[in-house]
Structure formats: structure tokens, C-alpha cells
Short mmCIF file of C-alpha atoms in Angstrom, two decimals:
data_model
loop_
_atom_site.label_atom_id
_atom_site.label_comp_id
_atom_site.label_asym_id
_atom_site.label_seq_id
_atom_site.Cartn_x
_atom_site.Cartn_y
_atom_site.Cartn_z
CA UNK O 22 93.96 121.47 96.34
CA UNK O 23 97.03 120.50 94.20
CA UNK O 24 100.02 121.97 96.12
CA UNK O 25 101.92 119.41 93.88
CA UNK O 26 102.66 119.46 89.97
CA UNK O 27 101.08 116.02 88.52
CA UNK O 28 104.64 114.40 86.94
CA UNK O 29 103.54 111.35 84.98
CA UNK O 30 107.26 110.05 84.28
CA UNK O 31 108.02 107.07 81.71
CA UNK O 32 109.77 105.72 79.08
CA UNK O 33 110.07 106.42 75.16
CA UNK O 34 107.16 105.13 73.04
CA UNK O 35 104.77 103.99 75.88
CA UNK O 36 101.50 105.85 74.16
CA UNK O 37 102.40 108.82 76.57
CA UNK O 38 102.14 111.32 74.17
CA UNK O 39 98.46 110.10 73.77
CA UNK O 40 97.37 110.39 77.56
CA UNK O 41 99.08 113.63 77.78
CA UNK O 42 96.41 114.60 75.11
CA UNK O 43 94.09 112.82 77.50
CA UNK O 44 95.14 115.46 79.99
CA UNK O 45 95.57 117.93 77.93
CA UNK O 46 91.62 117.64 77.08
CA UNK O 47 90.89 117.42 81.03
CA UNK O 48 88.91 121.05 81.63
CA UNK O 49 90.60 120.83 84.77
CA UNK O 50 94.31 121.11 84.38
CA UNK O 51 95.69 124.15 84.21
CA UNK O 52 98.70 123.36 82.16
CA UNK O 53 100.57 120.62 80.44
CA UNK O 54 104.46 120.04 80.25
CA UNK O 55 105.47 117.99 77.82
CA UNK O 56 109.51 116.56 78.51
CA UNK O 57 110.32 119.65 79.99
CA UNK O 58 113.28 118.43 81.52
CA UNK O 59 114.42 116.87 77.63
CA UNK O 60 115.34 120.53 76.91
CA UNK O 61 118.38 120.80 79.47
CA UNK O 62 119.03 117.04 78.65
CA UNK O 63 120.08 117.23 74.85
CA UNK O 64 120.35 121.00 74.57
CA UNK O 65 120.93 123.37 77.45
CA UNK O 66 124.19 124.62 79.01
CA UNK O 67 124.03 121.39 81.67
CA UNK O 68 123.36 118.57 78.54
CA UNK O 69 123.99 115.01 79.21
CA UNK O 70 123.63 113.50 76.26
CA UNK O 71 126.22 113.35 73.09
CA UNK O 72 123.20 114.26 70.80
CA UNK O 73 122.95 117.61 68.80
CA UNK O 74 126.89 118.50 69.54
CA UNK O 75 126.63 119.71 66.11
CA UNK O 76 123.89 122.30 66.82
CA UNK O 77 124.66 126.15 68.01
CA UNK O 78 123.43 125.97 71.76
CA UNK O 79 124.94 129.03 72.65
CA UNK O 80 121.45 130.52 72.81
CA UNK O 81 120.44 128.02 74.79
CA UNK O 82 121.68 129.18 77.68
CA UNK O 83 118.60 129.67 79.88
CA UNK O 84 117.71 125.77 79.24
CA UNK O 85 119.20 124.74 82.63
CA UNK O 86 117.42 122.17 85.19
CA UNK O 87 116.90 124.98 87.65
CA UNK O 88 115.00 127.04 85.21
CA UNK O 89 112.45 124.34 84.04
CA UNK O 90 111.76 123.54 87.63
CA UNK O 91 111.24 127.10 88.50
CA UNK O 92 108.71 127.64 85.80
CA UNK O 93 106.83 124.08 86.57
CA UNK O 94 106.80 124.65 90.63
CA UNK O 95 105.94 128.76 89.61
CA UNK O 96 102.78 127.60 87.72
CA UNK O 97 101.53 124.99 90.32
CA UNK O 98 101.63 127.30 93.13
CA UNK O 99 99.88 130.23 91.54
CA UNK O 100 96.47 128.02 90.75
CA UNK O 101 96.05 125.03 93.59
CA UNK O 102 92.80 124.52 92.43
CA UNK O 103 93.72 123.45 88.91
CA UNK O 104 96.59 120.93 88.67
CA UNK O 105 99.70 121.05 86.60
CA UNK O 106 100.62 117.70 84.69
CA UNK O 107 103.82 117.25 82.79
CA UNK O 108 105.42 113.92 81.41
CA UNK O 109 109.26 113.10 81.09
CA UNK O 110 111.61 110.26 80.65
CA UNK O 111 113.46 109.38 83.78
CA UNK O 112 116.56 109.06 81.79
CA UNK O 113 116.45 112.93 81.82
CA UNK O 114 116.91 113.02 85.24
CA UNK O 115 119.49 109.65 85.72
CA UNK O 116 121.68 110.19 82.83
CA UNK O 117 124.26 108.18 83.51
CA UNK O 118 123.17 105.19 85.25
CA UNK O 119 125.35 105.43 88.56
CA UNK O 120 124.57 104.44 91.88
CA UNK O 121 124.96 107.91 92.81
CA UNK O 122 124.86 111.11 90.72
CA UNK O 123 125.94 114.43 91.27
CA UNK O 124 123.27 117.26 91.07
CA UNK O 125 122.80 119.72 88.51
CA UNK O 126 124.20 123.69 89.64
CA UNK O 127 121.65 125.48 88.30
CA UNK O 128 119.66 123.46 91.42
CA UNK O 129 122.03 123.72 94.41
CA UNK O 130 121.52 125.73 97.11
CA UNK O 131 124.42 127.26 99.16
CA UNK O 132 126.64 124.92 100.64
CA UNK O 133 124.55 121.69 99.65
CA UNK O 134 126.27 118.68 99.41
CA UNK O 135 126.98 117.80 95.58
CA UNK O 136 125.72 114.23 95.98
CA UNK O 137 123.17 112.22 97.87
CA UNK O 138 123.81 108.64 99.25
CA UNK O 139 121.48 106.46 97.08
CA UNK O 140 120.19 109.58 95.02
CA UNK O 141 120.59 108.18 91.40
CA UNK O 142 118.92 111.67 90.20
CA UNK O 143 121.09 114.89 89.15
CA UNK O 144 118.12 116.60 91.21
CA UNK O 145 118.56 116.56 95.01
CA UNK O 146 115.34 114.84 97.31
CA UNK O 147 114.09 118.15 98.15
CA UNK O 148 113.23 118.94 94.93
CA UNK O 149 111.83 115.18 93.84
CA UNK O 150 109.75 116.10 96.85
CA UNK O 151 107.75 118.65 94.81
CA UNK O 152 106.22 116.15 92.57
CA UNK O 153 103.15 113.83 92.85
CA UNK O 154 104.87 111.38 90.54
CA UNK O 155 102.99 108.88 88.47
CA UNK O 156 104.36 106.03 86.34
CA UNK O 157 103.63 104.76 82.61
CA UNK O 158 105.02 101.17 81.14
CA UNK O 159 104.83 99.69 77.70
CA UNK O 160 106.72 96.17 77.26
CA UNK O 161 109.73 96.54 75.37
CA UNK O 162 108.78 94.53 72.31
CA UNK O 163 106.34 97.49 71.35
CA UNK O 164 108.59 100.51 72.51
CA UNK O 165 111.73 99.79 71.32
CA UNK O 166 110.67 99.09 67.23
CA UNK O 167 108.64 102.29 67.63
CA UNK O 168 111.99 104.12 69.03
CA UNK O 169 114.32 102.34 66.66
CA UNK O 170 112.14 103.08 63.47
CA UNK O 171 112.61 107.01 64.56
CA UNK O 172 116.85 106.73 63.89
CA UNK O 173 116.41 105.65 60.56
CA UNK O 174 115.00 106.89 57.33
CA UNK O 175 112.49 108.08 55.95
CA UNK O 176 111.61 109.43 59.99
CA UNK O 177 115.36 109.92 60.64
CA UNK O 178 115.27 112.96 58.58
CA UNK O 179 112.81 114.74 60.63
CA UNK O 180 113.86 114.05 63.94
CA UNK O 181 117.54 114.43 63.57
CA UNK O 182 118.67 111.16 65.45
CA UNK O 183 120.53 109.14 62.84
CA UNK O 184 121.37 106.45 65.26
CA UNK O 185 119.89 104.33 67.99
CA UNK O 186 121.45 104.53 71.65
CA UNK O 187 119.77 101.65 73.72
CA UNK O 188 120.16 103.94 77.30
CA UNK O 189 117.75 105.75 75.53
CA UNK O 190 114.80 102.59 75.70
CA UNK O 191 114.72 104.39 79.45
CA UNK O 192 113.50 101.06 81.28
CA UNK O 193 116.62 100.75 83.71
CA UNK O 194 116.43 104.76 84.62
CA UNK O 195 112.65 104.29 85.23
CA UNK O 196 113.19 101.14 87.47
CA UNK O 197 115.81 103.25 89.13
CA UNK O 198 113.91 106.24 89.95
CA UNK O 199 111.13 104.53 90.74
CA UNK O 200 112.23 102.22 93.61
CA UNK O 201 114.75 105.61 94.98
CA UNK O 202 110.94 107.45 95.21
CA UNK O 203 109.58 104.22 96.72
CA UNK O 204 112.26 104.06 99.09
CA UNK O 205 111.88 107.86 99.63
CA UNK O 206 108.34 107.69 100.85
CA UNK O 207 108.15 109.73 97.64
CA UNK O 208 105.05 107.98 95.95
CA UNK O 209 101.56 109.01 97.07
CA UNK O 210 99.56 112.11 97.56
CA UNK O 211 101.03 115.04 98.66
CA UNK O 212 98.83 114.40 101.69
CA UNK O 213 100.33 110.65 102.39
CA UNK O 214 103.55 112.10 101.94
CA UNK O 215 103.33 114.91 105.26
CA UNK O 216 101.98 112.17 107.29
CA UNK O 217 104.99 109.88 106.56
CA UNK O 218 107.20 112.83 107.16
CA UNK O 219 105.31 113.85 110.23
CA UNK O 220 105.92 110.65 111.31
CA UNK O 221 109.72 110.66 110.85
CA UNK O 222 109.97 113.45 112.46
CA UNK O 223 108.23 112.77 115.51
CA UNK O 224 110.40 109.75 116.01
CA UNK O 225 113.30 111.17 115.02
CA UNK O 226 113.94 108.15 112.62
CA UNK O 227 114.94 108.30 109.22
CA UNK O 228 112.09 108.71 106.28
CA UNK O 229 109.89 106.24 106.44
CA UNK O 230 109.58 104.15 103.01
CA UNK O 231 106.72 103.42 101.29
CA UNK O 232 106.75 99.79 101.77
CA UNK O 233 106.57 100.78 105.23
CA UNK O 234 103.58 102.69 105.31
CA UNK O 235 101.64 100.67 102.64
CA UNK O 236 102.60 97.37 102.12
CA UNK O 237 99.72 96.43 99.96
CA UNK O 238 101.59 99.36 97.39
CA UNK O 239 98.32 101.71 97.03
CA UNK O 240 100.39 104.35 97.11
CA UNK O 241 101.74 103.68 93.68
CA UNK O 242 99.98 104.92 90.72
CA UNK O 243 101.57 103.29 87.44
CA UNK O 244 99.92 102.18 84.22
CA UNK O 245 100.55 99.55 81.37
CA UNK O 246 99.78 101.28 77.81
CA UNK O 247 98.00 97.79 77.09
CA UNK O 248 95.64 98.84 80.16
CA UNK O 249 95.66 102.22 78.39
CA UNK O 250 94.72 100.79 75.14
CA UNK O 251 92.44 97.73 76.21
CA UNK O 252 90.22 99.87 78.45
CA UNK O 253 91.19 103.56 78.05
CA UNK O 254 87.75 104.86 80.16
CA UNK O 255 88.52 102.40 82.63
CA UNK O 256 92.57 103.01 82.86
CA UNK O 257 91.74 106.80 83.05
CA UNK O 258 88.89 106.55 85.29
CA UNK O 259 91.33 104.61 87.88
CA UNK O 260 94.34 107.07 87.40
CA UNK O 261 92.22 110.17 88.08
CA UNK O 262 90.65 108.37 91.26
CA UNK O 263 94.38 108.00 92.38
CA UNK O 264 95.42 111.62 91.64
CA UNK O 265 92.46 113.00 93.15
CA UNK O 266 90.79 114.14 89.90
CA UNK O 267 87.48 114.04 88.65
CA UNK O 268 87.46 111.90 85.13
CA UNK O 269 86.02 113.87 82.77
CA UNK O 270 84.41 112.01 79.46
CA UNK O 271 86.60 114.58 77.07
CA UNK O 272 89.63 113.14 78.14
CA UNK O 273 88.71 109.90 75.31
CA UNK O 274 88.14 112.37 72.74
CA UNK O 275 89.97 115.66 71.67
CA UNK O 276 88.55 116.63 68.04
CA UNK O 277 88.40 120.04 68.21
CA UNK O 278 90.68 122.74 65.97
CA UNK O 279 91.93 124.78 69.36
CA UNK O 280 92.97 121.30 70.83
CA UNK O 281 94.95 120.04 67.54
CA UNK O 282 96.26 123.82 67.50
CA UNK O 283 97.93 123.43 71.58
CA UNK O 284 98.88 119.36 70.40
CA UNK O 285 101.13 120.76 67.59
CA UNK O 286 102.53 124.02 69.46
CA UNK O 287 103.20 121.61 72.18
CA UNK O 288 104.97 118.83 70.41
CA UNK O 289 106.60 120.63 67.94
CA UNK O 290 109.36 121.01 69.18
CA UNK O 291 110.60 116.88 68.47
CA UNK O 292 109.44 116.49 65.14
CA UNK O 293 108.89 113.03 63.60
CA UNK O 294 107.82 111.78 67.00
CA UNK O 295 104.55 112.60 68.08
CA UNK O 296 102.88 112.78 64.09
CA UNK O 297 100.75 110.04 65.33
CA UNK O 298 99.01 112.00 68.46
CA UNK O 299 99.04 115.01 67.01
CA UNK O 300 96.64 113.71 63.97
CA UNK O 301 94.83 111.55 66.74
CA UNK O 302 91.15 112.60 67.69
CA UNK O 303 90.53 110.22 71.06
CA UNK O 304 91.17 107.43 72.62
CA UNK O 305 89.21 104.28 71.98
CA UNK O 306 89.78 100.82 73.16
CA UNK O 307 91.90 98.61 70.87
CA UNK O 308 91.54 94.63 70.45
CA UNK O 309 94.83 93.13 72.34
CA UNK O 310 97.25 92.13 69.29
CA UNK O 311 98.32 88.10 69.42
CA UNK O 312 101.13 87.17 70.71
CA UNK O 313 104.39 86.55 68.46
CA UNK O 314 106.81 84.38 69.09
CA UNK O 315 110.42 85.76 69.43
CA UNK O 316 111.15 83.96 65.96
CA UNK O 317 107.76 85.95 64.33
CA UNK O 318 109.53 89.04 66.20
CA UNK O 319 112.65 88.47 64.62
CA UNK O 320 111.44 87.62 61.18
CA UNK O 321 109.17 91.26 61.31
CA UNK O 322 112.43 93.23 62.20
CA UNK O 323 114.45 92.04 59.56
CA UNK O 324 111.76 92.91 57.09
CA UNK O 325 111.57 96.20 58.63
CA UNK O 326 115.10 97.11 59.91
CA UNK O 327 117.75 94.66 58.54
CA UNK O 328 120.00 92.24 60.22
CA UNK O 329 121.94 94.58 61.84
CA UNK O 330 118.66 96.50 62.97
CA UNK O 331 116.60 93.00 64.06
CA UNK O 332 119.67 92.41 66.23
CA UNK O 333 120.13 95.42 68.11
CA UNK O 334 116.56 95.49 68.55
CA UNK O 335 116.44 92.41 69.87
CA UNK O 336 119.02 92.81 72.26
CA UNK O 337 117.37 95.73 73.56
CA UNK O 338 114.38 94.82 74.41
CA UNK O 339 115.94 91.44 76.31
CA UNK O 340 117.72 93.62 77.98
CA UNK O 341 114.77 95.41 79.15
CA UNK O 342 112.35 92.84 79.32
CA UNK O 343 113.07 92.20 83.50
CA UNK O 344 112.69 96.16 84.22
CA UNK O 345 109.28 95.92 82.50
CA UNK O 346 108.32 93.46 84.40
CA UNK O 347 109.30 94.32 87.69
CA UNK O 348 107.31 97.76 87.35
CA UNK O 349 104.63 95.86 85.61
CA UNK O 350 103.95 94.16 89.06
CA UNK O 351 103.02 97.20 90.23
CA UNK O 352 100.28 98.77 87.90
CA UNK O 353 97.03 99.66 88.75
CA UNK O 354 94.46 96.86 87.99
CA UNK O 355 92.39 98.22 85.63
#
């Protein structure tokens, strides 16, 4: 039974695109959501972000947070048997960054508080609850090229973003959400989750965390993309143990005209930055790349991307280096 939607959350340019095509090409799940939660983010009535302020949104209206969560949760509940899996940034759902941030109407119930202590999410516990959330990592000197090269031309002109906003690299939001949910008791089965809530409640204590109840962090499902693209069986194998799915061999190879047909209706919608998995046909293992030094880094950016480019870049991914590596401590050994 999957009572829970699958929510594998991450970062820009970690390869997610390609294991949600790995999913997608599961015969088992139901359905797919790819960054639902992106839509109220840049362009519904509750938008966070200063992006697309030039665009006519006013028919946007039923883009809220509530209404993407209602169609997710509606879909999940009507087939157990099959689970749902979607993928989002956790910068849709920490926008700003703050300690504390205040939730989203279109998710309030009557007379809810407008803020959690500790809740860094615009959506309240009770709804994070929902989820069976799963993590994805890439290190920073692969994902933030990759998201840098999409705000400038020739790929500029087909996704629309004309500039680079580091908050948008997503490592600090992940690291964020990730040890709230931790804290939470909200990483595990759906399953692990009752019994630490069961056992709350029977003591009348406060949640239990998750270091609490498994110290050795099994528990916590996250994956490096150079697992992912080292061993892709083997990474895919060991996620679907952990979500309680049966690996399927299809899921390392997708070449089929109805499967590119549902990759390009379902990644439309951001042009310029899924070309790549859309065109894919599988998933097969890749020799690790060499090292570079920072200098050999540096040297390739400028080529690519300027001085002005190299630098931003650069200071980007230092700044993002630690929050790699703290969630990198806690990926599945593959």
C-alpha cells in the first residue's frame, strides 16, 4: 500500500529529470509530477519569486499551493496500490530562507496559526506529513555550470531566464528542509512514521526525531547523481528497496515513442531545460570524470562564461560546497 505520494525533492541540475524518467518507465507508478509546486512558485497568484513579472498571470489564478497539493494527495488516495512520485526543488517550498516562514492561504485551515516555530516551509507540518520524502544531491561544481549555462544565450532564449540568481542553486533550502523533516520524524515510511507518532502520543512527549528513533539514519533515503551515474541499476535497485518498490529492469531504459510522447508533454512546460532527458533513451553507467583542480575549473568557465560568469560561478558553488556535503554524508551506499 502507498497511502503516501513518493516526493523525491532536490536541487536544480542534479540528473533528476533523468530518474524521474526512471520512474516514469516504472510499470508501477501510477503517476508522475514533475515540479508541481514550481507552478505557484514563479507563476500563480501566491509567487515568490521576482521571475516572469513581465508575463500576464491573471489566468493563472488556480496555480495556488493548495490546489497542487489537492490534486497530488487526490491522486494518491484514489490508487494505494500504485504509487504517486513527483520531484521538486525545496526552494519552492522555503523561498525565502528564514528561520521561520509564514504559510501559504490557499493551505490554512480555519483559525491555524500563520507560522510554525522552526517550520522553514510556507506549508504547515501537517501537510509535509503527507509525503514519503526522498532526497537527490549533485556537488555543486556540476550543477551550478549546468544552471548558469541556462541564463545565457543561445539556451537563454528558450527558457526565458536572462539572469542567474544563486538562491536558485537550491543547496541551502534543501539542507534546510531536510534536517526540519529529520527533526520532524518526517523521513521514513509512512509506516515508521505512525509508530514514532504512536509513540509520542502515548507518552505525551513531543514528536520524536528521527535521530531518535534511528540513529544509524536508515530512515533516510538520499542519493548522489554520481551514485546515479556510476551504478544506475545498483542506485535504483537500493532506492526502490527503501521506498518499498519492486525495481523493475525498464526503469534503465525508456526507448519507446509513447514514453518520449509523456517525457515531452511532461516537461514542456520549462523549455530549454530538460532537452537532454527528453532525447535520452536509458540510463547507463558513466566512467567517473577526473578530478579538476579549482584553477582547471576556473580556466573552463572563463572559456565558457566570461570573467564575470567564471566568478559568479565560482562563488556559487563555494558557497554551496558545505551543504553538499553535509547531505552527502547521508546518501545511500550504493
Amino acid at each position: 500500500m502507498f497511502e503516501q505520494p513518493i516526493f523525491l525533492m532536490t536541487h536544480p541540475r542534479s540528473c533528476s529529470t533523468a530518474f524521474e524518467r526512471a520512474m516514469m518507465a516504472h510499470p508501477d507508478v501510477s503517476t508522475c509530477f514533475h515540479e508541481p509546486f514550481g507552478d505557484a512558485f514563479y507563476l500563480g497568484p501566491e509567487r515568490h519569486c521576482e521571475r516572469y513579472l513581465e508575463h500576464d498571470n491573471s489566468t493563472n489564478e488556480d496555480m495556488t499551493y493548495g490546489a497542487i497539493l489537492h490534486d497530488i494527495v487526490s491522486k494518491a488516495s484514489k490508487n494505494q496500490q500504485n504509487p504517486v512520485f513527483a520531484k521538486d526543488f525545496a526552494f519552492h517550498l522555503i523561498p525565502r530562507q528564514r528561520p521561520v516562514e509564514p504559510m501559504v492561504r490557499s493551505v490554512a485551515e480555519p483559525n491555524e496559526p500563520v507560522h510554525e516555530p522552526s517550520n522553514p516551509c510556507i506549508l504547515p507540518t501537517r501537510v509535509l506529513r503527507k509525503f514519503r520524502f526522498t532526497f537527490l544531491i549533485r556537488h555543486p561544481r556540476f550543477s551550478v555550470p549546468s544552471l548558469y549555462r541556462c541564463t545565457v544565450e543561445p539556451l537563454s532564449h528558450m527558457t526565458g531566464w536572462h539572469y542567474f540568481l544563486p538562491s536558485e542553486a537550491g543547496y541551502a533550502q534543501l539542507r534546510q528542509l531536510f534536517d526540519y523533516l529529520r527533526q520532524q520524524g518526517l523521513l521514513g515510511s509512512d509506516e515508521e512514521q505512525s509508530k514514532i507518532d504512536d509513540s509520542s502520543t502515548a507518552n505525551h512527549a513531543s514528536p520524536a526525531t528521527a535521530s531518535d528513533t534511528k540513529k544509524d539514519g536508515s530512515d533516510i533515503c538520499l542519493i548522489d547523481a554520481e551514485d546515479l551515474l556510476r551504478d544506475p541499476a545498483a542506485t535504483l535497485q537500493a532506492y526502490c528497496a527503501h521506498v518499498g518498490l519492486n525495481f523493475d529492469p525498464q526503469m534503465l531504459a525508456w526507448d519507446s515513442p509513447e514514453q518520449d510522447i509523456l517525457a515531452r508533454q511532461t516537461f514542456d512546460k520549462w523549455k530549454g531545460f530538460h532537452e537532454d532527458a527528453i532525447q535520452s533513451k536509458g540510463l547507463a553507467p558513466c566512467n567517473p570524470t577526473s578530478a579538476k583542480s579549482a584553477d582547471e575549473q576556473d580556466r573552463e568557465w572563463r572559456d565558457r562564461f566570461g570573467l564575470q560568469g567564471a566568478k559568479v560561478i565560482r562563488e556559487t558553488v563555494d558557497a554551496n560546497v558545505e551543504h553538499y556535503l553535509y547531505l552527502r554524508q547521508f546518501a545511500l551506499r550504493v
